[in-house]
Coordinates of C-alpha atoms in Angstrom, one line a residue:
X1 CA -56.2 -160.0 170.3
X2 CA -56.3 -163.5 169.6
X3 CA -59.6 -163.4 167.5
X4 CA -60.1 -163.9 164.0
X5 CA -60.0 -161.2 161.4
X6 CA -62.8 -161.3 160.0
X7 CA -65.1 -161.3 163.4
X8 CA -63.4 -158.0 164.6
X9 CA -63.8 -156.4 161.1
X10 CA -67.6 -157.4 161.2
X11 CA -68.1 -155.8 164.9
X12 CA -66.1 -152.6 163.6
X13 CA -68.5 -152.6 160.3
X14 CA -71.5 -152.7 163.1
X15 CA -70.4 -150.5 165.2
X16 CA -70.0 -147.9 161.9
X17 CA -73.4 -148.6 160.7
X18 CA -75.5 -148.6 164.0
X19 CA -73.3 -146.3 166.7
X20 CA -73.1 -150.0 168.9
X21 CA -72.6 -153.3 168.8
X22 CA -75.9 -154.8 170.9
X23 CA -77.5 -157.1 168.9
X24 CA -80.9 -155.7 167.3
X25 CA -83.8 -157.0 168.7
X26 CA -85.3 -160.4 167.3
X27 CA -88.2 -160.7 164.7
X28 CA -91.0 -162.4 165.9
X29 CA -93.7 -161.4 168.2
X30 CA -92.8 -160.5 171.7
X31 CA -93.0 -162.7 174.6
X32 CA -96.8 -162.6 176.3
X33 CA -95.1 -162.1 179.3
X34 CA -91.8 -161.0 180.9
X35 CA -89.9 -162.4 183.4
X36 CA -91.9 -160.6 186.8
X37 CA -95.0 -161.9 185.2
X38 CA -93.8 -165.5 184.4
X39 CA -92.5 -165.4 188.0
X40 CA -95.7 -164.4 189.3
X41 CA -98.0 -166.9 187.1
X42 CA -95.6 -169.9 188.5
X43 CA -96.1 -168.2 192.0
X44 CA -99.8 -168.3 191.9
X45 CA -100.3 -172.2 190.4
X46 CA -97.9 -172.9 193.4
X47 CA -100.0 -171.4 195.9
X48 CA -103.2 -172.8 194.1
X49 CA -102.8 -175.6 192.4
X50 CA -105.7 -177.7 192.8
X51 CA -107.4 -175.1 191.0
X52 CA -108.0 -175.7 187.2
X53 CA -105.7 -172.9 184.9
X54 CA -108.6 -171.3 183.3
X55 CA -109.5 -169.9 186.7
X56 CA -105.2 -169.2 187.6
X57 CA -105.1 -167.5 184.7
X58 CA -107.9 -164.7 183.5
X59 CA -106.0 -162.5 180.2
X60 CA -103.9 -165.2 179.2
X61 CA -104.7 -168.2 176.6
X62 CA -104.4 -171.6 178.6
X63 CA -101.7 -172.8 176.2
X64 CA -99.3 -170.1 176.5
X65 CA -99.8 -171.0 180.6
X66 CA -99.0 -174.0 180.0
X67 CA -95.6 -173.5 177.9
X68 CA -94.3 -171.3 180.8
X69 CA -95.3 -173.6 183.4
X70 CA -93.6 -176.5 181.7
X71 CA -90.2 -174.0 181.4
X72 CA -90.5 -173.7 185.3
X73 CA -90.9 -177.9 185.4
X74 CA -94.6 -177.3 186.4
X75 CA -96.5 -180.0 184.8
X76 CA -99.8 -182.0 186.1
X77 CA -99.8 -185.0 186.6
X78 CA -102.8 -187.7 187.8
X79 CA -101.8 -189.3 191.2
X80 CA -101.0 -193.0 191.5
X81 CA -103.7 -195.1 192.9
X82 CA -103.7 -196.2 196.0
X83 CA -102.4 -200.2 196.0
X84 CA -105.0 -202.9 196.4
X85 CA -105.5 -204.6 199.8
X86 CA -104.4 -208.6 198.6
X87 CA -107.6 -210.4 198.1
X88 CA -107.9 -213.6 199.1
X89 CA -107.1 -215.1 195.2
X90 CA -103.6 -213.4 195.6
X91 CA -103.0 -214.5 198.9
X92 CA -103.6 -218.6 198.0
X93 CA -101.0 -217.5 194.8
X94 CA -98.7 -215.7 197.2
X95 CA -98.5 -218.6 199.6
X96 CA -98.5 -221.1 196.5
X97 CA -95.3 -219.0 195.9
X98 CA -93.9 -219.5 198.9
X99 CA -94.0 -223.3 199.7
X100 CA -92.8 -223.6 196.4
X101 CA -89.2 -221.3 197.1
X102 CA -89.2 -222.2 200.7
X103 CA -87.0 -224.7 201.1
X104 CA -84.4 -223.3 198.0
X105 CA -80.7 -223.1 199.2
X106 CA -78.5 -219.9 199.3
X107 CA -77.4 -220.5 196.1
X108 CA -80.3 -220.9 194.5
X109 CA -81.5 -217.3 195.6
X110 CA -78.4 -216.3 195.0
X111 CA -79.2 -217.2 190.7
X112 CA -82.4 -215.5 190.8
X113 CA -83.7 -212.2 190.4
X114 CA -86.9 -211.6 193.0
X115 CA -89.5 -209.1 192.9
X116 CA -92.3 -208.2 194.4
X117 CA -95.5 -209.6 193.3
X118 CA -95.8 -206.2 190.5
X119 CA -94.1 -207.1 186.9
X120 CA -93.7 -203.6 185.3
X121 CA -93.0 -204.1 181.8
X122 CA -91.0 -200.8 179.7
X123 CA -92.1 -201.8 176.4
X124 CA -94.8 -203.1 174.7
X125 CA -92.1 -205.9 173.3
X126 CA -90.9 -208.1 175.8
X127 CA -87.8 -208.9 173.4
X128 CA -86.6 -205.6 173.2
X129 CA -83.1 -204.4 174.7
X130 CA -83.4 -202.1 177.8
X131 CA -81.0 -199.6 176.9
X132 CA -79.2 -197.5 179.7
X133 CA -78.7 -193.9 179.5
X134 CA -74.9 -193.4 180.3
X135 CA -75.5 -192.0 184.1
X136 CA -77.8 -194.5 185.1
X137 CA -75.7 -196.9 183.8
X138 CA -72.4 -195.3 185.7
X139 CA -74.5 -195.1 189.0
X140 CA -75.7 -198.7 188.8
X141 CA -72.1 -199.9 188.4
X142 CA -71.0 -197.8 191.4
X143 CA -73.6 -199.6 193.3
X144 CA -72.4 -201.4 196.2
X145 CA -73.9 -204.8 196.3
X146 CA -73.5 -205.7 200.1
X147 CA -77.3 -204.1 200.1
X148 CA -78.2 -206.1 197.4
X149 CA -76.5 -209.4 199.0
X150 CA -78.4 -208.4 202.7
X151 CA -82.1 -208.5 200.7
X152 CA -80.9 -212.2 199.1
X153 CA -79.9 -213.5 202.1
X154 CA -83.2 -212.0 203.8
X155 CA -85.6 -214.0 201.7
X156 CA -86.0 -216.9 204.0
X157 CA -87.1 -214.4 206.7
X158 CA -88.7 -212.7 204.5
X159 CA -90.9 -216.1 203.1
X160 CA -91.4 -217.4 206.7
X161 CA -92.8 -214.2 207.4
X162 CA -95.4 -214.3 204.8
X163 CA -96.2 -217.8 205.5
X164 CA -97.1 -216.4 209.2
X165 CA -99.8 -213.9 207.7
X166 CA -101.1 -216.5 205.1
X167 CA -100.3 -214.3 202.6
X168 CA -101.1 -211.3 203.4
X169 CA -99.3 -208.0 203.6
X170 CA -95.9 -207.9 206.0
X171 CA -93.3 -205.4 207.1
X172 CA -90.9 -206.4 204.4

């Protein structure tokens, strides 16, 4: 049968002792809810979910809600906040910025890593490692970096063009 001896004696010594070989149910107490129910809950945050859990859900303890919306990748979240309009302090530094890079040659930008004016820092040490998961790290080497050349090649464009609104927001 191509299974080991010992399995297939232990299934026939079940089978003797209980008339079948399904698996007894588990210990433990039983689930709050089954799966029409879960099905429902998620349904019902779905249609209504501005409203606060307590209210979504009446019989059932708030915790429990939460554990089965987080199995259905349900989970709150506070929304971003909307981005600044550039005050008048940023825009001097922005242009500052500008005057400073705009006369850099091609391979100059071509040495340096821009950003936009956000720094988003991972860790609370700078000095730390970034480590890559290993599909992030395969998709980033099968970028293709003609995008990446385009946006280089773009930055005196993309200067002159905040020059033109003294530093204020532009298209790019």
């Amino acid at each position: 049968m191509g299974r080991d001896p010992t399995t297939i004696r232990r299934f026939i010594n079940k089978y003797k002792k209980t008339v079948s070989i399904e698996n007894l149910p588990r210990s433990g107490r039983p689930p709050a809810l089954n799966i029409i129910e879960k099905n429902a809950l998620v349904n019902e945050v779905k249609r209504n979910r501005r409203a606060p859990l307590h209210e979504v859900v009446n019989t059932l303890q708030p915790k429990t809600a939460k554990t089965i919306l987080y199995e259905a990748e349900i989970c709150s979240r506070v929304a971003a906040k909307k981005k600044p309009f550039i005050s008048e302090r940023h825009a001097a530094a922005r242009i500052s910025w500008y005057e400073k890079y705009k006369e850099k040659s091609a391979s100059y930008r071509n040495q340096v890593i821009f950003s936009d004016e956000s720094s988003v820092e991972i860790t609370t040490n700078k000095s730390l490692e970034m480590k890559f998961k290993s599909a992030p790290r395969k998709e980033w080497e099968n970028l293709d970096c003609t995008h990446f050349e385009a946006v280089v090649a773009s930055m005196p464009r993309r200067i002159n063009a905040e020059l033109e609104a003294n530093g204020g927001p532009t298209k790019y």
